[in-house]
Each structure stands twice: as structure tokens, then as C-alpha cells.
Tab-separated table of C-alpha atoms in Angstrom:
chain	number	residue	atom	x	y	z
H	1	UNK	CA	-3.328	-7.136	17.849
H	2	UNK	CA	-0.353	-4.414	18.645
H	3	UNK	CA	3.082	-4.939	19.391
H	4	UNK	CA	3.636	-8.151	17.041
H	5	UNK	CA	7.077	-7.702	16.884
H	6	UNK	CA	8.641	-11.133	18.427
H	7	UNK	CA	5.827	-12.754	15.950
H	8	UNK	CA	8.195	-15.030	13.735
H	9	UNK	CA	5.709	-16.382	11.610
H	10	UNK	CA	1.773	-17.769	11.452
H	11	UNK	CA	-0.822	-19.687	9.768
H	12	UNK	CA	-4.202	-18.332	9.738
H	13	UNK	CA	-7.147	-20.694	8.575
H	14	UNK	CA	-10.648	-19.332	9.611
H	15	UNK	CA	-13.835	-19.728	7.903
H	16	UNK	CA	-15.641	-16.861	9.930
H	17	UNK	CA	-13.086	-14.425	10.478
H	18	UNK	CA	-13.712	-10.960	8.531
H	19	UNK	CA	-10.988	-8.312	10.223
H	20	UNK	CA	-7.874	-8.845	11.069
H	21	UNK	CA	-5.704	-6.423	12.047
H	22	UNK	CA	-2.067	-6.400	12.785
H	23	UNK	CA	1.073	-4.041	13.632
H	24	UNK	CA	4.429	-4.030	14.640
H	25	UNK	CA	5.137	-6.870	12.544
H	26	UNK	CA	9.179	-7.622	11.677
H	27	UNK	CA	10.805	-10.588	9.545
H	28	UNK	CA	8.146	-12.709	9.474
H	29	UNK	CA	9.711	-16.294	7.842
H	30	UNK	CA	5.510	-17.646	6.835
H	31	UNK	CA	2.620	-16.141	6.924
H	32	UNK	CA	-0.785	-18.488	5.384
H	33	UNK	CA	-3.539	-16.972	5.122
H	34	UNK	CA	-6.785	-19.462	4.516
H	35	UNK	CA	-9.587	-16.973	5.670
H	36	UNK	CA	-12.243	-17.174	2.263
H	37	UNK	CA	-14.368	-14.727	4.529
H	38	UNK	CA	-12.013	-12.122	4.985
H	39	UNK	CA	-13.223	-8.468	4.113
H	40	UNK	CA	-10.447	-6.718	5.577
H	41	UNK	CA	-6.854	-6.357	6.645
H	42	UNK	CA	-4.549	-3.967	7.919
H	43	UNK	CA	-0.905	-5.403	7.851
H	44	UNK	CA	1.439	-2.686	9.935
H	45	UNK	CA	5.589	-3.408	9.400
H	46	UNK	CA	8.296	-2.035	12.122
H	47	UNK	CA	10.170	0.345	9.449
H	48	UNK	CA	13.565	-1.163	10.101
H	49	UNK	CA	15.408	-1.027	7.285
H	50	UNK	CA	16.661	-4.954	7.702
H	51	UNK	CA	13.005	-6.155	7.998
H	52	UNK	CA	13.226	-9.623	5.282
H	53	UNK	CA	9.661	-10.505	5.565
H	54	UNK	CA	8.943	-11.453	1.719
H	55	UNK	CA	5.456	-9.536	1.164
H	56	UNK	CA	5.481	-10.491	-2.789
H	57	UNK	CA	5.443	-14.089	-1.474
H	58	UNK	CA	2.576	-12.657	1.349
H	59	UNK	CA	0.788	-10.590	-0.692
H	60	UNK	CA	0.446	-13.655	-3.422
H	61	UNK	CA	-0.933	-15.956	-0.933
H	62	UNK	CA	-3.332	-13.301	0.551
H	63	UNK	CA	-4.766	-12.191	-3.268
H	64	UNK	CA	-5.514	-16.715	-3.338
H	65	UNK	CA	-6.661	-16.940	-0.358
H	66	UNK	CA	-8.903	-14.586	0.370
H	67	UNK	CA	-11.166	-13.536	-2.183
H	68	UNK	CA	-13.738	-11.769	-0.784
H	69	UNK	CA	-11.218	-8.695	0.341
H	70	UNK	CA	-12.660	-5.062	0.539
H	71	UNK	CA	-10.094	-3.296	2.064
H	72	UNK	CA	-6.553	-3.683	2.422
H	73	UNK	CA	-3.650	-1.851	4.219
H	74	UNK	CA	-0.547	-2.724	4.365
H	75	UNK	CA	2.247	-0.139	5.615
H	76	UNK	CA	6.064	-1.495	4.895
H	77	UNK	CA	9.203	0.078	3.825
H	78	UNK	CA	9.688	-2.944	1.901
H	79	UNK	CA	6.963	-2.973	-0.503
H	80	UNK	CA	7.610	-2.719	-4.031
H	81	UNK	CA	6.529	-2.944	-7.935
H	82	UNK	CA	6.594	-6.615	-6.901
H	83	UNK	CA	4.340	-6.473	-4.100
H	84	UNK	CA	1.515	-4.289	-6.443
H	85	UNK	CA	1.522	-7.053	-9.314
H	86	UNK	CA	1.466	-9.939	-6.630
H	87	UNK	CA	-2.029	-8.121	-5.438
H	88	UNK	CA	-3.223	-6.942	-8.595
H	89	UNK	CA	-2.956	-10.513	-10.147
H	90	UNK	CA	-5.251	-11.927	-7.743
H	91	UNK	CA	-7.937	-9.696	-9.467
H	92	UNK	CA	-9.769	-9.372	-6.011
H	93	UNK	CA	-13.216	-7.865	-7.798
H	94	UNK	CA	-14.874	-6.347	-4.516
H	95	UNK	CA	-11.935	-4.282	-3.592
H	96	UNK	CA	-12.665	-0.812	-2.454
H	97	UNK	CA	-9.897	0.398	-0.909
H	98	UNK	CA	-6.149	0.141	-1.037
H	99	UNK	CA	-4.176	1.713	1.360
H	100	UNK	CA	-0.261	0.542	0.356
H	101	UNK	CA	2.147	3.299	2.647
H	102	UNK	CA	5.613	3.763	2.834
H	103	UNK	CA	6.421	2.307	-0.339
H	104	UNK	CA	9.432	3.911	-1.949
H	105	UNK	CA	9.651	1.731	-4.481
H	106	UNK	CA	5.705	2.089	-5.669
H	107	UNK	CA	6.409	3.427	-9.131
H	108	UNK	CA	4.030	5.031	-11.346
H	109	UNK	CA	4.079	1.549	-13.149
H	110	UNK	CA	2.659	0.529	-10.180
H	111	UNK	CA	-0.292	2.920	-10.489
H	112	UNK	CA	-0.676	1.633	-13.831
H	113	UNK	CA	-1.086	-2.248	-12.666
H	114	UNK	CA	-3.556	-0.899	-9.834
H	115	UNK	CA	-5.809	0.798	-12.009
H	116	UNK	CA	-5.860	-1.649	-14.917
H	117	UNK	CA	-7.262	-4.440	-12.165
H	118	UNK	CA	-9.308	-2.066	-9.448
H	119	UNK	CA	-11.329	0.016	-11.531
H	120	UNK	CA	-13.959	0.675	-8.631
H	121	UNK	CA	-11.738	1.415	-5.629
H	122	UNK	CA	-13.219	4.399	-3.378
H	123	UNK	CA	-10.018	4.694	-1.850
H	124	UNK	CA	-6.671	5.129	-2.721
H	125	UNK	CA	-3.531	5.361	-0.201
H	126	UNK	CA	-0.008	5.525	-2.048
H	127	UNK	CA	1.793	8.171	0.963
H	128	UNK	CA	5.225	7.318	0.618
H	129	UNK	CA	5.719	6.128	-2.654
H	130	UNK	CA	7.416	7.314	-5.863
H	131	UNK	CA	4.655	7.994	-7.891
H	132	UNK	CA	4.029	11.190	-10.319
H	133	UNK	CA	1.902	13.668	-11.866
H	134	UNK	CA	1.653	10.950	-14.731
H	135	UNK	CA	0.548	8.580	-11.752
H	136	UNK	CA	-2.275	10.827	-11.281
H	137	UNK	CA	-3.784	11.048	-14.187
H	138	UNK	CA	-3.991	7.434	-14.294
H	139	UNK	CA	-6.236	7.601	-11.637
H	140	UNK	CA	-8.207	10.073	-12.779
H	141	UNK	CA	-8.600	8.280	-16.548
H	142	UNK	CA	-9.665	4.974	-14.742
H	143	UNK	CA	-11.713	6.071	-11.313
H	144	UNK	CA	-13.486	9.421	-11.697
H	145	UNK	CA	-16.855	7.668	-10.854
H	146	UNK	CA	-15.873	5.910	-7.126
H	147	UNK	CA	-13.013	7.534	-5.862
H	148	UNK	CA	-13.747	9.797	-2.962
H	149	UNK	CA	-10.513	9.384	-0.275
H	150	UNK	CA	-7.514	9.834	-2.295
H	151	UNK	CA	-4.206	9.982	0.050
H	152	UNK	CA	-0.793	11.076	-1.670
H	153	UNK	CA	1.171	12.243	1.604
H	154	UNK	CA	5.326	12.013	1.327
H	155	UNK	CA	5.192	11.729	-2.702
H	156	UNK	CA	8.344	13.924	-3.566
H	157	UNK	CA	7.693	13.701	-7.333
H	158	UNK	CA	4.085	14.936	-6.959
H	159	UNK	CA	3.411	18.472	-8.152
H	160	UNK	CA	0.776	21.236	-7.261
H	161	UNK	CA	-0.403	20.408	-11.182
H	162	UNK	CA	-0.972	16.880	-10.304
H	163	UNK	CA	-3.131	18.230	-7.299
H	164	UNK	CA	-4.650	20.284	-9.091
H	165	UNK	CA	-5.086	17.758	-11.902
H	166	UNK	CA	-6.945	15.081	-9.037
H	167	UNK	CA	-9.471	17.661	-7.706
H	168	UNK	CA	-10.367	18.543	-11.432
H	169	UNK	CA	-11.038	15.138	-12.642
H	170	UNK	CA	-12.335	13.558	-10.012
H	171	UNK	CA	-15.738	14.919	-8.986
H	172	UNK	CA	-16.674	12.663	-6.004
H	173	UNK	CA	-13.402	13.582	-4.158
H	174	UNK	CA	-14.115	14.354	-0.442
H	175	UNK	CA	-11.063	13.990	1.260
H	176	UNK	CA	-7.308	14.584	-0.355
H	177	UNK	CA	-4.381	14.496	1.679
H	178	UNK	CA	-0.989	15.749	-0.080
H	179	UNK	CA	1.013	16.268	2.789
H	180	UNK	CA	4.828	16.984	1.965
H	181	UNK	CA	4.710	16.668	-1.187
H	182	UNK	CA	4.815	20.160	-2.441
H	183	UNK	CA	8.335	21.295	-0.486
H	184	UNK	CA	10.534	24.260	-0.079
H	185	UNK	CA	12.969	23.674	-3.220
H	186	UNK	CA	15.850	25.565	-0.969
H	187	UNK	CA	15.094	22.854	2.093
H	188	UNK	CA	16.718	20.353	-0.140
H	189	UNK	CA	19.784	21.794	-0.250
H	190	UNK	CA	22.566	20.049	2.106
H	191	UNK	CA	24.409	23.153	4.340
H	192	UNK	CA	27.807	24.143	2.838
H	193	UNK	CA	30.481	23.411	4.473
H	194	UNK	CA	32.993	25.542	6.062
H	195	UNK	CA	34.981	26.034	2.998
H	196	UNK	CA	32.613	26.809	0.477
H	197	UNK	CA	33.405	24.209	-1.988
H	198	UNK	CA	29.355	23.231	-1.711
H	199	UNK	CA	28.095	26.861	-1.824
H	200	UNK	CA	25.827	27.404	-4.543
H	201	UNK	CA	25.852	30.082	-6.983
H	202	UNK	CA	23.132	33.339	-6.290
H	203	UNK	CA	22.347	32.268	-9.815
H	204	UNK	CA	20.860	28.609	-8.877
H	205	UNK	CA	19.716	30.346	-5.785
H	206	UNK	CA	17.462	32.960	-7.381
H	207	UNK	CA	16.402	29.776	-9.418
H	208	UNK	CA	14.997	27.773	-6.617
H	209	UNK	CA	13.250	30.793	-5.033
H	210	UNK	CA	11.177	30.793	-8.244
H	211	UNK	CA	9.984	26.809	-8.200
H	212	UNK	CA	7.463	27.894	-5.772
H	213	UNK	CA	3.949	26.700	-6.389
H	214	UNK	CA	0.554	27.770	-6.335
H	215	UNK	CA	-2.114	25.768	-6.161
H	216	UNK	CA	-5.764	26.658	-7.426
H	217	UNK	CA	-8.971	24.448	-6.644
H	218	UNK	CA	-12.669	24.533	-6.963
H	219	UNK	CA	-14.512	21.798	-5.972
H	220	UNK	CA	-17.864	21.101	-4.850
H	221	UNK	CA	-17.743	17.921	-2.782
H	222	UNK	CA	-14.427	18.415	-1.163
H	223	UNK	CA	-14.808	18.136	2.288
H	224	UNK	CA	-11.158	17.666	4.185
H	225	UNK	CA	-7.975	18.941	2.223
H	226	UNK	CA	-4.899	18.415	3.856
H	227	UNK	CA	-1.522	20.634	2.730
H	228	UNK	CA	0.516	19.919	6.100
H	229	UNK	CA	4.252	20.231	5.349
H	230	UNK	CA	4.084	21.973	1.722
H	231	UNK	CA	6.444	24.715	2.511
H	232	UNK	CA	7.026	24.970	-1.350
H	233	UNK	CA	3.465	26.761	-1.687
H	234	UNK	CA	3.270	30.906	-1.835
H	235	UNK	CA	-0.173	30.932	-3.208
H	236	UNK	CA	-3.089	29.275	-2.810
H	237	UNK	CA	-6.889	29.790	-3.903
H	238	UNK	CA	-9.739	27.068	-2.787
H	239	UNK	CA	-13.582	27.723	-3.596
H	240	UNK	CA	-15.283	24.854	-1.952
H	241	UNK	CA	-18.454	25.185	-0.550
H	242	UNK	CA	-18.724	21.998	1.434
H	243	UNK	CA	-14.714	22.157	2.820
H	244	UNK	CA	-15.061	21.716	6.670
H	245	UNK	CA	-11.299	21.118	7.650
H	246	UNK	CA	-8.080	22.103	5.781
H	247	UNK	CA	-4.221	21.261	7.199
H	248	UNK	CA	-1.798	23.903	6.579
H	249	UNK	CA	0.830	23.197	9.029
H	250	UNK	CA	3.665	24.786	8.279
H	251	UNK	CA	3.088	26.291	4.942
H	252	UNK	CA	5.771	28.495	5.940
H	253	UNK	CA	6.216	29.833	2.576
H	254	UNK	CA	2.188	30.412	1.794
H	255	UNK	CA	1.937	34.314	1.441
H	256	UNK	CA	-0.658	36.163	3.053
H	257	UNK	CA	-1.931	38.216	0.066
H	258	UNK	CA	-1.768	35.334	-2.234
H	259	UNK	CA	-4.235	33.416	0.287
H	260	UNK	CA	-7.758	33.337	-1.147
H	261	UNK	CA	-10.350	30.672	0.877
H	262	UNK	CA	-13.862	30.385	-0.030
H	263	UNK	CA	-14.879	27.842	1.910
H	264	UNK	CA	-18.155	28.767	3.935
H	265	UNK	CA	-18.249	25.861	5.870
H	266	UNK	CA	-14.770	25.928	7.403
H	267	UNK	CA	-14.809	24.573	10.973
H	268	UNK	CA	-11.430	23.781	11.158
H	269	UNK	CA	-8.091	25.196	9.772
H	270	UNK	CA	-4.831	23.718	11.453
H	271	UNK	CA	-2.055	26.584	10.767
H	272	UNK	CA	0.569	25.557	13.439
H	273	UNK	CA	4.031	26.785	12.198
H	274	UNK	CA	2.555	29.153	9.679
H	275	UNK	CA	3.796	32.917	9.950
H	276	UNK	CA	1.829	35.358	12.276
H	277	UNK	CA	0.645	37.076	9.172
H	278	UNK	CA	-0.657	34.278	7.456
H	279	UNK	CA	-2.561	32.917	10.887
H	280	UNK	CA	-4.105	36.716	11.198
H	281	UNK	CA	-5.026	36.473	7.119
H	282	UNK	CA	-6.784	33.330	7.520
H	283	UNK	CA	-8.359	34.711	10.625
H	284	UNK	CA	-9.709	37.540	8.346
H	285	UNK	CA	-10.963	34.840	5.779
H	286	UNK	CA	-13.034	33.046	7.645
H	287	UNK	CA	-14.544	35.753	9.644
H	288	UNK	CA	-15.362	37.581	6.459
H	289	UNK	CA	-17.089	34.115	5.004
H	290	UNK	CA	-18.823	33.281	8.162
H	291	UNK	CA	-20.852	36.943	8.442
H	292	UNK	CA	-21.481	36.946	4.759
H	293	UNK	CA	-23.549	33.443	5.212
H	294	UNK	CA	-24.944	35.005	7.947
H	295	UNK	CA	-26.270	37.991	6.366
H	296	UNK	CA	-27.407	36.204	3.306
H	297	UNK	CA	-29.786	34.400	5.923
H	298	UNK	CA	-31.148	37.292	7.891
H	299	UNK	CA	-30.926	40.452	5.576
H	300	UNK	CA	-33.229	41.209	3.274
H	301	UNK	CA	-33.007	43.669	0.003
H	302	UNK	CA	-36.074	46.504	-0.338
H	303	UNK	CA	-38.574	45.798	-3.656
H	304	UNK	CA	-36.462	48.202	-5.746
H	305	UNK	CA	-33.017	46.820	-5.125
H	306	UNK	CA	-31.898	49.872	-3.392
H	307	UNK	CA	-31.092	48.754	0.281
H	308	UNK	CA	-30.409	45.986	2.578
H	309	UNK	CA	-32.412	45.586	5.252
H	310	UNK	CA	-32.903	43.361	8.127
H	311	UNK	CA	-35.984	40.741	7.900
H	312	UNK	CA	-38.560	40.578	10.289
H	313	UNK	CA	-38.706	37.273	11.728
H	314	UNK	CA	-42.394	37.361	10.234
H	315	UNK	CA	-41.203	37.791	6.544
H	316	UNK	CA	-38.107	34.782	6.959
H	317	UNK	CA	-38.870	31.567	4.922
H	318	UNK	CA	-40.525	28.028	6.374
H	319	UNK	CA	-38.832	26.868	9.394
H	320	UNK	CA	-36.383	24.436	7.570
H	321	UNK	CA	-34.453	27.531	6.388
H	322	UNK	CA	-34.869	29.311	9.839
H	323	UNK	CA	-33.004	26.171	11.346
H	324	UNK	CA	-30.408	26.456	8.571
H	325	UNK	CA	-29.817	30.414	9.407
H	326	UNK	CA	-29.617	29.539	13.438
H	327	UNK	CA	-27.414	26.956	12.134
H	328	UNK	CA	-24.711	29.006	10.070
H	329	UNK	CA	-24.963	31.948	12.659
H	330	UNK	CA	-23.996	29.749	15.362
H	331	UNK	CA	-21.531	27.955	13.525
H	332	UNK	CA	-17.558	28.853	14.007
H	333	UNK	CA	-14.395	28.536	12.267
H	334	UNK	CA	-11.741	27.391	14.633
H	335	UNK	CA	-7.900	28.436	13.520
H	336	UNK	CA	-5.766	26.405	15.313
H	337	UNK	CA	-1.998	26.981	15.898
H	338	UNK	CA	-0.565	25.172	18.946
């Protein structure tokens, strides 16, 4: 149900229901939930900032009420520390994902409460909140063994380390979305005004054009990496094999020659508000990746090592690996910029 917003309040009592979803919620004065079949919920606030819907007092009722919860979402500027222990206390044991967004006051004591009570969650949504680097290795201490969505978008105090951290621990990862978190230091920076008294010294300036970051990753089950907004990036190098769509919208800061993608089964790579030079080195990249899959596939090399040279379609391997070839040869990268 959309558009919920002139929804003051509502009690729920279902023995068969298993969705429910819900958005444009605001100030809701009750909500009862007696659903024991419930599997999942997605709970979607207005973001005004004068919403006073009490989702501790929700989230508590929800947690005894519904034990049989797999996935949960809940997006709110409103929830809190509070909110996390109210869920985590309910000790929901078949909980697999948890999608909490929007949270600015989601600490990494938060993280710390989630993973102590949801030790077998496959995903993990925190965009928005407050968490850290130290947040992150949490999560990789207590769920390197199910985790495979892991969605950190709008986390200011998040690090290329900590990303770097998450892909190295966590070996099931296939989708990681870090989205704004890795900035343009200098974008912080208010304008002066017209008399100066804010201008900053070339000293802090030369300062914060060295806090860019680079971020290195090889992993061999990643299969969607998104980067969108992480102007505070100049270098990046990804080896993953199975990587089929990567967001770098505007990585205005990522520098062609520090670029390195080995990714041979790009298909997409979203580079709106990237510079020209970047879009024509990724370009490059994948064009370079795609014919070297292709040639490893239809080239041959001569008894004694010495040349390369074209297999007859006689000599190529058992059709399975014929399909494969036909497969990689027809397959393209797209680089998308509009």
C-alpha cells in the first residue's frame, strides 16, 4: 500500500498474512501488529523532520509479535540506537535480512547489538547511518559465512579501508553498495564569504587535496559494486572475475591512469558525470578484457610455444566450451554516461 500518509494509526491481527508492505507513512499515534505468520515487512517513513511516530515503541511490539520475521525494512529519519535494541531484543532467530535506512543516529554500537543477536543475516542495509570502519569489522568478525548483500550507501564516517576491509573478509559478498561515502574532502568546505574571514589557508588546502583515497579489491564472487557519488576516490584497482555491473557516477576525482579493472564479465559500467578521460579509459578497459577472453577461446599456441595461432573449429574442445566461446564473443560491455 503507497501513499499512507493521512494513515493516523492501525491494528493489524492476521493469522495468514506473510507480506506487508507499507510507505509514506507519517506520525502514526498506534500501530499493533498481531500477525505470528509474518515473514516480511517493509515499513517506508515520509522524511519530515517532525514525523513523532515512536518506532522503539513499534519496533518492540513487532520483535513480540511476530516471530517468524525474515526480512525487515524499515526506512525513517527517526530511527535510532533505541530502535536497533528494541529489534535485537526480540531475538527474531530466522532473520535474514535487515534493511534499517536513513538512520543517522545508527551508531556503531548499534552494529554491535545487531551482530551479537543476527549472526546469520544474508543481508545487511545500514545507508544512512553513522556507522564506521570499526562498524565493519564487526560484521566481518560475526557474518563472513552468510552475508552476501551488504549496503553502506550515505555512511560519512566509512572509509575506502573499511571497504576494502568488507570485500576481504567476507568471501560470499556479491553485491556492495558504498555510495557517498568516500567524498571529495574539499566538497565539504562551506564557500567563503565575501570578506575572507572563512578562507582557508593553501596550507589546509594542500592538506585536503591529499585525503584522497584509493581503493584496491580482489574478489571472486563479487558480482555488483556500486561507488556512485565517491568523488573522494583518484585510484582504483578491482580484479573480479564474476563483476557484471559497477556504479561510478560521478567519481569525478577517479584518475584515468590510476584506473585498473579486471573484470571480464563487465556488462555494465554506469560513468555518468565522470570526466571524458576517465569514460574513454574505461572504454579502453573493457575492450581490452573483452578480446583477451575472446582470444583465450579461439586461439591456439603451436606444440613448441612459439606462436599463436587460430584453431580450427575441428581442433576446439566439446561443445559445452564452444557455447561458452560464442558466449563471451558475443557478449558486450555497455559504458553508460547519460
Amino acid at each position: 500500500m503507497e501513499g499512507c500518509s493521512n494513515l493516523g494509526g492501525f491494528v493489524l491481527s492476521s493469522s495468514s498474512l506473510s507480506t506487508l508492505w507499507l510507505s509514506d507513512l507519517y506520525s502514526l499515534s498506534k500501530m499493533v501488529f498481531n500477525c505470528p505468520n509474518l515473514k516480511e515487512i517493509s515499513l517506508e517513513f515520509s522524511r519530515q523532520e517532525n514525523d513523532t511516530t515512536d518506532l522503539t515503541t513499534m519496533a518492540d511490539g513487532m520483535g513480540r509479535s511476530c516471530p517468524r520475521l525474515k526480512n525487515i525494512h524499515i526506512a525513517s529519519v527517526r530511527l535510532s540506537h533505541a530502535v536497533v535494541l528494541s529489534l535485537t531484543a526480540a531475538n527474531l532467530r530466522g532473520l535474514r535480512m535487515l534493511s534499517l535506512v536513513l538512520g543517522s543516529e545508527i551508531t556503531d554500537a548499534s552494529v554491535a547489538a545487531i551482530a551479537s543477536s543476527y549472526s546469520k543475516l544474508e543481508l545487511l542495509d545500514l545507508s544512512g547511518s553513522s556507522i564506521s570502519d570499526s562498524g565493519i569489522g564487526m560484521i566481518c568478525n560475526v557474518l563472513p559465512n552468510t552475508l552476501s548483500r551488504l549496503l553502506l550507501a550515505l555512511c560519512p564516517n566509512i572509509t575506502s579501508s573499511g571497504i576494502q576491509f568488507a570485500t576481504a573478509q567476507l568471501p560470499l559478498l556479491e553485491l556492495m553498495d558504498c555510495g557517498m561515502t568516500v567524498c571529495d574532502p574539499d566538497s565539504q568546505n562551506s564557500p567563503c564569504d565575501e570578506s575572507g574571514d572563512n578562507e582557508l589557508p593553501n596550507a589546509l588546502n594542500n592538506k585536503l587535496y591529499l585525503m584522497y583515497q584509493k581503493l584496491i579489491i580482489k574478489h571472486s564472487r563479487l558480482k555488483k559494486l556500486s561507488l556512485w557519488g565517491c568523488s573522494g576516490l583518484d585510484a582504483l584497482c578491482l580484479n573480479c572475475p564474476e563483476l557484471n555491473d559497477l556504479n561510478l557516477i560521478s567519481c569525478k576525482n577517479l584518475h584515468p591512469e590510476r584506473l585498473l579493472l579486471q573484470c571480464p564479465s563487465l556488462q555494465n559500467v554506469h560513468a555518468s558525470g565522470c570526466q571524458e578521460s576517465l569514460i574513454g579509459a574505461i572504454k579502453g578497459q573493457v575492450s581490452d578484457s573483452l578480446a583477451s577472453l575472446e582470444n583465450q577461446y579461439q586461439c591456439k599456441r603451436l606444440a613448441d610455444g612459439s606462436k599463436r595461432v587460430r584453431a580450427p573449429d575441428c581442433l576446439s574442445q566439446e561443445a559445452t566450451d564452444d557455447k561458452k566461446r560464442r558466449k563471451v564473443v558475443e557478449q558486450q560491455c555497455k559504458v553508460l554516461v547519460d
